[in-house]
Coordinates of N, CA and C in Angstrom, one line a residue:
M1362 N 0.9 -1.1 -0.1 CA 0.0 -0.1 0.1 C 0.9 1.3 -0.3
K1363 N 0.4 2.2 -0.5 CA 0.8 3.6 -1.1 C 0.6 4.5 0.2
F1364 N 1.3 5.5 0.6 CA 0.8 6.3 1.4 C -0.4 7.2 1.1
E1365 N -0.5 7.6 -0.1 CA -1.5 8.0 -0.3 C -3.0 7.3 -0.3
E1366 N -2.9 5.8 -0.5 CA -4.1 5.3 -0.1 C -4.2 5.2 1.5
F1367 N -3.0 5.0 2.0 CA -3.0 4.7 3.3 C -3.7 5.7 4.3
K1368 N -3.5 7.5 3.8 CA -3.8 8.4 4.5 C -5.3 8.5 4.8
K1369 N -6.1 8.1 4.1 CA -7.4 8.1 4.4 C -7.6 7.4 5.6
E1370 N -7.1 6.4 6.0 CA -6.8 5.7 7.4 C -6.8 6.2 8.6
V1371 N -6.3 8.0 8.7 CA -5.5 8.4 9.2 C -6.3 9.6 9.6
E1372 N -6.8 9.8 10.8 CA -7.5 11.0 11.4 C -6.7 12.3 11.9
G1373 N -7.1 13.3 11.5 CA -6.1 14.6 12.0 C -4.9 14.4 11.4
L1374 N -4.7 14.3 9.9 CA -3.2 14.0 9.6 C -2.7 15.6 8.9
E1375 N -1.5 15.7 9.7 CA -0.9 17.1 9.6 C 0.6 16.7 9.4
L1376 N 1.1 17.7 8.5 CA 3.1 17.6 8.2 C 3.6 18.0 9.1
F1377 N 4.2 17.6 10.2 CA 4.9 17.7 11.2 C 6.1 18.3 11.0
S1378 N 7.2 17.5 10.1 CA 8.4 17.8 10.2 C 9.1 17.7 8.4
K1379 N 9.8 17.9 7.9 CA 10.1 17.8 6.8 C 11.9 17.6 6.8
G1380 N 12.4 16.4 6.6 CA 13.6 16.0 6.2 C 14.6 16.1 5.0
W1381 N 15.7 15.8 5.1 CA 16.3 15.2 3.9 C 15.9 14.2 2.9
R1382 N 15.3 13.3 3.4 CA 14.9 12.2 2.6 C 13.2 11.5 2.6
G1383 N 12.6 12.5 3.9 CA 11.2 12.5 3.9 C 10.3 13.5 4.4
Y1384 N 9.3 13.2 4.6 CA 8.5 14.2 5.5 C 7.9 13.5 6.6
I1385 N 7.7 13.8 8.2 CA 7.1 13.0 8.9 C 5.8 14.4 9.2
Y1386 N 4.9 13.0 9.2 CA 3.2 13.2 9.6 C 3.0 12.6 11.1
R1387 N 2.0 13.3 11.4 CA 1.3 12.9 12.6 C -0.3 12.5 12.4
G1388 N -0.7 11.8 13.6 CA -2.2 11.6 13.0 C -2.6 10.6 13.9
I1389 N -3.5 10.3 13.6 CA -4.7 9.6 14.6 C -5.0 8.0 13.8
W1390 N -4.2 6.7 14.3 CA -4.6 5.6 13.3 C -4.8 4.4 14.3
K1391 N -6.3 3.8 14.1 CA -6.5 2.8 14.7 C -6.8 3.2 16.3
G1392 N -6.9 4.4 16.7 CA -6.8 4.8 18.0 C -5.6 5.4 18.4
Q1393 N -4.9 5.1 17.8 CA -3.2 5.9 18.7 C -3.0 6.8 18.0
K1394 N -1.9 7.6 18.4 CA -1.5 9.1 17.9 C 0.0 8.1 17.1
V1395 N 0.3 8.6 16.1 CA 1.0 8.3 15.1 C 2.2 9.2 14.7
A1396 N 3.0 8.7 14.0 CA 4.0 9.1 13.3 C 4.0 8.7 11.9
I1397 N 4.3 9.3 11.0 CA 4.2 8.4 9.7 C 5.2 8.7 8.5
K1398 N 6.4 8.0 8.8 CA 7.5 8.4 7.6 C 7.5 8.3 6.4
V1399 N 7.5 9.1 5.1 CA 6.9 9.4 4.0 C 8.0 9.7 3.0
A1400 N 8.6 8.5 2.3 CA 9.5 9.3 1.3 C 9.0 10.4 0.2
K1401 N 10.4 11.4 0.4 CA 10.3 12.4 -0.4 C 9.8 12.3 -1.7
D1402 N 10.3 11.0 -2.3 CA 10.2 11.5 -4.0 C 10.4 9.5 -4.3
Q1403 N 10.6 9.0 -5.4 CA 10.6 8.0 -5.7 C 12.0 7.3 -5.5
E1404 N 13.1 8.2 -5.9 CA 14.4 7.7 -5.5 C 14.7 7.5 -3.7
R1405 N 13.8 8.1 -2.7 CA 14.1 7.7 -1.9 C 13.1 6.8 -0.7
V1406 N 12.6 6.2 -1.7 CA 11.6 5.1 -1.3 C 12.3 3.9 -1.0
Y1407 N 13.8 3.4 -1.5 CA 14.8 2.5 -0.9 C 14.7 2.6 0.5
A1408 N 15.2 3.8 0.8 CA 15.5 4.3 1.8 C 14.9 4.2 3.1
I1409 N 13.6 4.2 3.1 CA 12.4 4.1 3.9 C 12.2 2.3 3.5
Q1410 N 12.4 1.9 3.0 CA 12.2 0.0 3.1 C 13.1 -0.3 3.6
K1411 N 14.3 0.5 3.7 CA 15.8 0.1 4.5 C 15.7 -0.2 5.8
E1412 N 14.8 1.6 6.1 CA 14.7 1.7 7.4 C 13.6 0.6 8.2
C1413 N 12.7 0.5 7.3 CA 11.7 -0.3 8.2 C 12.2 -1.8 8.3
K1414 N 13.0 -2.6 7.5 CA 13.7 -3.7 7.9 C 14.4 -3.8 9.0
I1415 N 15.2 -2.5 9.3 CA 15.9 -2.0 10.5 C 15.2 -1.7 11.5
L1416 N 14.1 -1.2 11.0 CA 13.2 -0.9 12.7 C 12.7 -2.0 13.3
K1417 N 11.9 -2.8 12.2 CA 11.7 -4.3 12.7 C 12.5 -5.3 13.5
R1418 N 14.0 -5.1 13.2 CA 14.8 -6.2 14.0 C 14.9 -4.9 15.3
L1419 N 14.9 -3.6 15.8 CA 14.7 -3.4 16.6 C 13.5 -3.4 17.6
L1420 N 12.5 -4.1 17.1 CA 10.7 -3.9 17.8 C 11.3 -5.0 19.1
G1421 N 10.9 -4.5 20.1 CA 10.9 -4.9 21.3 C 12.1 -4.3 22.4
H1422 N 12.9 -3.2 21.7 CA 14.5 -2.8 22.4 C 13.6 -1.3 22.7
G1423 N 13.8 -1.0 23.6 CA 13.3 0.7 24.0 C 14.3 1.7 23.4
G1424 N 14.0 2.5 23.1 CA 14.9 3.6 22.8 C 14.7 3.6 21.4
F1425 N 14.0 3.3 21.0 CA 13.8 3.0 19.0 C 12.4 3.1 18.8
P1426 N 12.1 3.7 17.7 CA 10.7 3.7 16.9 C 10.5 2.4 16.6
Q1427 N 9.1 2.0 17.4 CA 8.6 0.6 17.6 C 7.4 0.8 16.4
V1428 N 7.8 0.1 15.1 CA 7.2 0.0 13.8 C 6.1 -0.2 14.1
L1429 N 5.0 -0.2 13.7 CA 3.5 -0.7 13.8 C 3.5 -1.3 12.1
F1430 N 3.5 0.0 11.5 CA 3.3 -1.2 10.3 C 4.4 -0.1 8.6
C1431 N 4.3 -1.3 8.0 CA 5.4 -0.6 6.8 C 4.5 -0.5 5.7
G1432 N 4.8 0.7 4.7 CA 3.8 0.2 3.3 C 5.4 0.6 2.3
K1433 N 4.8 0.6 1.0 CA 5.2 0.7 0.1 C 6.4 2.2 0.4
D1434 N 6.2 2.9 0.8 CA 6.7 4.4 0.3 C 6.5 5.5 2.1
F1435 N 6.2 4.2 3.4 CA 6.2 5.0 4.4 C 6.1 4.0 5.2
I1436 N 6.2 4.6 6.5 CA 6.6 3.7 7.8 C 5.7 4.3 8.9
V1437 N 4.5 3.5 9.8 CA 3.6 4.1 10.7 C 4.5 3.8 12.3
Y1438 N 4.7 4.4 13.4 CA 4.7 3.6 14.7 C 4.5 5.2 15.6
P1439 N 4.4 4.5 16.9 CA 3.6 5.4 17.9 C 4.5 6.7 17.6
F1440 N 4.1 7.8 17.9 CA 4.8 9.4 18.3 C 5.3 9.5 19.4
I1441 N 6.6 9.5 18.9 CA 7.4 9.7 20.4 C 7.4 11.4 20.8
E1442 N 6.7 11.7 21.9 CA 6.8 12.8 22.4 C 7.9 13.3 23.3
G1443 N 8.6 14.5 22.3 CA 9.9 15.0 23.0 C 10.2 16.1 22.1
V1444 N 11.7 16.2 22.2 CA 12.7 17.4 22.2 C 13.9 16.7 21.4
P1445 N 14.0 17.1 20.0 CA 15.3 16.7 19.4 C 16.6 17.3 20.6
L1446 N 17.4 16.8 20.5 CA 18.5 16.8 21.5 C 19.2 18.5 21.2
E1447 N 19.6 18.7 19.7 CA 19.8 19.9 19.2 C 18.9 21.2 19.8
K1448 N 17.8 20.8 20.8 CA 16.8 22.0 21.0 C 16.9 22.6 22.6
K1449 N 17.8 21.8 23.0 CA 18.0 21.1 24.7 C 19.3 22.1 24.8
R1450 N 19.2 22.9 25.7 CA 20.8 23.3 26.3 C 21.0 22.6 27.5
L1451 N 21.8 21.5 27.4 CA 22.0 20.8 28.4 C 23.3 20.9 29.4
S1452 N 23.5 21.0 30.8 CA 24.7 21.0 31.6 C 26.0 20.0 30.9
L1453 N 27.0 19.9 31.2 CA 28.1 19.0 31.2 C 27.6 17.5 31.5
E1454 N 26.8 17.7 33.1 CA 26.5 16.4 33.6 C 25.4 15.9 32.9
E1455 N 23.9 16.7 32.4 CA 23.1 16.3 31.9 C 23.2 15.6 30.4
K1456 N 24.3 16.5 29.6 CA 25.0 15.5 28.3 C 25.3 14.0 29.1
A1457 N 26.1 14.1 29.7 CA 26.4 12.6 30.8 C 25.6 11.5 30.5
R1458 N 24.7 12.2 31.0 CA 23.6 11.3 31.4 C 22.8 10.8 29.9
V1459 N 22.4 11.8 29.3 CA 22.2 11.3 27.9 C 22.8 10.4 27.3
Y1460 N 24.2 10.9 27.4 CA 25.3 10.0 26.4 C 25.5 8.6 27.2
L1461 N 25.0 8.3 28.2 CA 25.0 7.1 28.6 C 23.7 6.3 28.6
K1462 N 23.0 6.9 28.3 CA 22.0 5.9 27.8 C 22.1 6.4 25.9
V1463 N 22.6 6.8 25.5 CA 23.0 6.3 24.1 C 24.0 5.8 23.7
L1464 N 24.9 5.5 24.8 CA 25.9 4.2 25.1 C 25.2 2.5 25.1
E1465 N 24.1 2.6 25.8 CA 23.2 1.6 26.1 C 22.6 1.3 24.6
L1466 N 22.3 2.0 23.6 CA 21.6 2.2 22.7 C 22.7 1.5 21.6
I1467 N 23.8 2.1 21.5 CA 24.7 1.6 20.6 C 25.1 0.2 20.9
K1468 N 25.1 -0.1 22.2 CA 25.4 -1.8 22.8 C 24.2 -2.7 21.9
V1469 N 23.0 -2.4 21.9 CA 21.9 -2.8 21.4 C 22.1 -2.9 20.0
L1470 N 22.3 -1.9 18.9 CA 22.8 -1.9 17.6 C 23.7 -2.4 17.5
D1471 N 24.8 -2.8 18.7 CA 26.0 -3.8 17.8 C 25.4 -5.0 17.8
S1472 N 24.8 -5.3 19.2 CA 24.6 -7.0 19.7 C 23.5 -7.0 18.0
L1473 N 23.1 -6.2 17.6 CA 22.1 -7.1 16.4 C 23.0 -6.7 15.0
G1474 N 24.3 -6.8 15.0 CA 24.6 -6.0 14.0 C 24.1 -5.3 12.8
I1475 N 23.9 -4.3 13.4 CA 22.9 -2.6 13.1 C 23.9 -1.6 13.0
N1476 N 24.3 -0.8 12.2 CA 25.3 0.3 12.1 C 24.0 1.1 11.8
K1477 N 24.2 2.2 12.5 CA 23.2 3.5 12.7 C 23.6 4.6 11.7
D1478 N 24.4 4.8 11.9 CA 25.5 5.7 11.1 C 24.9 7.7 11.8
E1479 N 25.7 8.4 11.4 CA 25.5 9.4 12.2 C 25.6 9.5 13.6
L1480 N 26.4 8.8 14.2 CA 26.7 8.8 15.4 C 27.5 9.5 16.1
H1481 N 28.2 10.5 15.1 CA 29.2 11.3 15.4 C 28.4 12.3 15.9
S1482 N 27.4 12.9 15.7 CA 26.6 13.9 15.7 C 25.0 13.6 16.2
L1483 N 24.5 13.7 16.8 CA 23.3 13.4 17.7 C 21.9 14.2 17.7
D1484 N 22.3 15.5 17.6 CA 21.4 16.6 17.6 C 20.0 16.0 17.0
K1485 N 20.2 15.9 15.6 CA 18.4 15.8 15.1 C 18.1 14.6 15.0
N1486 N 19.0 13.3 15.4 CA 18.1 12.0 15.3 C 18.3 11.4 16.7
T1487 N 18.5 12.5 17.8 CA 18.0 12.0 18.8 C 17.2 12.6 19.9
L1488 N 16.0 12.2 20.4 CA 14.7 12.9 20.8 C 15.4 12.7 22.3
L1489 N 14.7 13.4 23.0 CA 14.6 13.3 24.5 C 13.3 13.4 24.8
G1490 N 12.9 11.8 25.1 CA 11.4 11.9 25.4 C 10.8 12.6 26.6
K1491 N 9.6 12.6 26.9 CA 8.6 13.4 27.6 C 8.7 12.7 28.6
D1492 N 8.8 11.1 28.8 CA 9.2 10.2 29.6 C 10.5 10.2 29.8
G1493 N 11.4 10.8 29.9 CA 12.6 10.7 30.1 C 13.7 9.7 29.5
G1494 N 12.6 9.0 28.9 CA 13.8 8.4 27.9 C 14.6 8.9 26.6
V1495 N 15.4 8.3 26.2 CA 16.3 8.5 25.1 C 16.1 8.0 23.5
Y1496 N 15.7 8.6 22.5 CA 15.6 7.8 21.6 C 16.3 7.9 20.2
M1497 N 16.8 7.0 19.5 CA 17.3 7.4 18.4 C 16.3 7.5 17.4
L1498 N 16.7 8.2 16.4 CA 15.2 8.5 15.4 C 16.5 7.8 14.0
D1499 N 15.8 7.5 12.9 CA 16.3 7.8 11.3 C 17.5 6.7 11.1
F1500 N 17.1 5.7 10.7 CA 18.0 4.7 9.9 C 18.0 4.3 8.8
E1501 N 17.6 5.5 8.1 CA 17.5 5.4 6.3 C 19.0 5.3 6.0
R1502 N 19.8 5.7 6.7 CA 21.3 5.6 6.4 C 21.8 4.6 7.1
G1503 N 21.1 3.9 7.9 CA 21.7 2.7 8.5 C 22.0 1.3 7.8
S1504 N 22.8 0.1 8.4 CA 23.0 -1.1 7.2 C 22.7 -2.0 8.5
Q1505 N 22.7 -3.1 7.9 CA 22.5 -4.3 8.6 C 23.4 -5.4 8.3
E1506 N 24.0 -6.1 9.2 CA 25.2 -7.1 9.0 C 26.4 -6.4 8.2
P1507 N 26.8 -5.2 8.3 CA 28.2 -5.0 7.8 C 29.1 -5.7 8.3
K1508 N 30.2 -5.5 7.1 CA 31.5 -6.5 7.7 C 32.4 -5.6 8.7
K1509 N 31.9 -4.7 9.1 CA 32.5 -3.9 10.3 C 31.5 -2.7 11.1
L1510 N 31.2 -3.0 12.6 CA 30.4 -2.0 13.1 C 31.3 -0.7 13.2
H1511 N 30.5 0.4 13.4 CA 31.6 1.6 13.3 C 30.5 2.3 14.1
N1512 N 29.3 1.8 15.3 CA 28.7 3.1 16.0 C 29.1 3.1 17.4
L1513 N 30.2 2.8 17.7 CA 31.1 3.2 18.9 C 32.0 4.0 18.3
T1514 N 32.4 4.3 17.2 CA 33.9 4.6 16.9 C 33.5 6.2 16.4
Q1515 N 32.1 6.1 15.9 CA 31.8 7.6 15.3 C 31.4 8.3 17.2
F1516 N 30.4 7.3 17.6 CA 30.0 8.0 19.2 C 31.5 8.4 19.8
L1517 N 32.6 8.2 20.2 CA 33.5 8.2 20.5 C 34.3 9.7 19.7
Q1518 N 33.8 9.9 18.5 CA 34.4 11.0 17.6 C 33.3 12.1 18.1
L1519 N 32.2 12.2 18.8 CA 31.4 12.8 19.5 C 32.2 13.2 21.0
L1520 N 32.0 12.0 21.7 CA 32.9 12.2 23.0 C 34.0 13.4 22.7
V1521 N 34.6 13.0 22.1 CA 36.2 13.7 22.0 C 35.8 15.4 21.7
R1522 N 35.3 15.2 20.5 CA 34.6 17.0 20.1 C 33.8 17.7 21.5
E1523 N 33.1 17.1 22.4 CA 32.2 17.3 23.5 C 33.2 17.5 24.6
G1524 N 34.1 16.9 24.8 CA 35.4 17.6 25.9 C 35.2 16.4 26.8
F1525 N 34.9 14.8 26.6 CA 34.6 14.2 27.3 C 35.9 13.2 27.5
L1526 N 36.5 13.0 26.2 CA 37.6 12.0 26.1 C 38.8 12.7 25.2
G1527 N 40.0 12.1 25.6 CA 40.8 12.6 25.1 C 41.2 12.0 23.9
R1528 N 41.5 12.5 22.4 CA 41.6 12.0 21.3 C 42.7 10.6 21.7
E1529 N 43.7 10.7 22.2 CA 44.6 9.5 22.0 C 43.9 8.1 22.5
R1530 N 43.1 8.6 23.8 CA 42.2 7.6 23.9 C 40.9 7.0 23.9
A1531 N 40.2 7.9 22.7 CA 39.6 7.4 22.0 C 40.0 6.6 21.1
I1532 N 41.4 6.8 20.1 CA 41.5 6.2 19.4 C 42.3 5.1 20.1
D1533 N 42.7 4.6 21.2 CA 42.8 3.8 21.4 C 41.8 2.6 21.8
L1534 N 40.6 3.5 22.5 CA 39.4 2.6 22.4 C 39.0 2.0 21.1
G1535 N 38.8 3.0 20.1 CA 38.6 2.7 18.8 C 39.0 1.7 18.2
R1536 N 40.3 1.5 18.4 CA 40.9 0.4 18.2 C 41.0 -1.2 18.8
K1537 N 40.4 -1.2 19.8 CA 40.1 -2.1 20.7 C 38.7 -2.8 20.1
Y1538 N 37.6 -1.8 20.0 CA 36.2 -2.0 19.5 C 36.7 -2.3 18.1
S1539 N 37.3 -2.0 17.2 CA 37.4 -2.1 16.3 C 38.1 -3.9 15.6
R1540 N 38.9 -4.3 16.7 CA 39.4 -5.8 17.1 C 37.7 -6.9 17.3
G1541 N 37.1 -6.1 17.7 CA 36.1 -6.9 18.5 C 35.9 -7.1 20.1
E1542 N 36.7 -5.8 20.6 CA 36.6 -5.9 21.9 C 36.0 -5.4 22.8
N1543 N 35.5 -5.6 23.7 CA 34.5 -5.0 24.4 C 35.0 -3.9 25.4
V1544 N 34.8 -2.8 24.8 CA 34.9 -1.5 25.6 C 33.9 -0.5 26.1
Y1545 N 32.6 -1.2 26.0 CA 31.9 -0.2 26.3 C 31.9 0.4 28.0
D1546 N 32.0 -0.9 28.7 CA 32.1 -0.2 30.2 C 33.2 1.0 30.4
E1547 N 34.2 0.7 29.6 CA 35.8 1.7 29.4 C 34.8 3.3 28.7
V1548 N 34.2 2.8 28.3 CA 33.7 4.3 27.7 C 32.4 4.7 28.6
A1549 N 31.7 4.0 29.4 CA 30.8 4.3 30.2 C 31.5 4.7 31.6
E1550 N 32.5 4.4 31.8 CA 33.4 4.9 33.1 C 33.9 6.5 33.0
V1551 N 34.4 6.5 31.4 CA 34.8 8.2 30.9 C 33.6 8.8 31.2
I1552 N 32.6 8.3 30.6 CA 30.9 9.2 30.3 C 30.9 9.7 31.9
R1553 N 30.4 8.2 32.7 CA 30.2 8.5 34.5 C 31.0 9.4 35.0
A1554 N 32.5 10.2 34.5 CA 33.7 10.8 35.7 C 32.7 12.0 35.4
F1555 N 31.9 12.5 34.4 CA 30.7 13.7 34.6 C 29.5 13.9 35.0
T1556 N 29.5 13.0 35.6 CA 27.8 12.8 36.3 C 28.0 13.0 37.8

């Protein structure tokens, strides 16, 4: 089913935001407030379909959109009430608490063999939920079963830029991670020092 057909089933449909590859609508579907991500054009349908496959693998894991339905050019999931990280002014301690939650989500992604991409910058694709949760959005650039995971190495770049971690230590942790070593606890310890 295409979005043009599906939207007849949605009450109060309204455009919520415009992205690089698609549009986000919100409305009520089957009595539930939902977000509907729609491909901007035919060239971007593949990215939406890829994102749907990734989100289906993340079903049941908190911190990710829980897909309800995928059409040919759209994805439906419960609307997450919250604010993008870029719109919040957080203290270093508050950022550290958010980053610890992001690290937990990275562990989930790695355990499932999913590369998120774009983890060197969390501004737009990380939502701070009104429920206190941290949510990762936008998986259209992600990949499944890559030859090499790079979620944590990208996140380490962010930690260096934000002043949580020195460059040399980040390189060392990144190399260990690339060799398949479990460095999540070491990274968490570094972040926890700021809480």
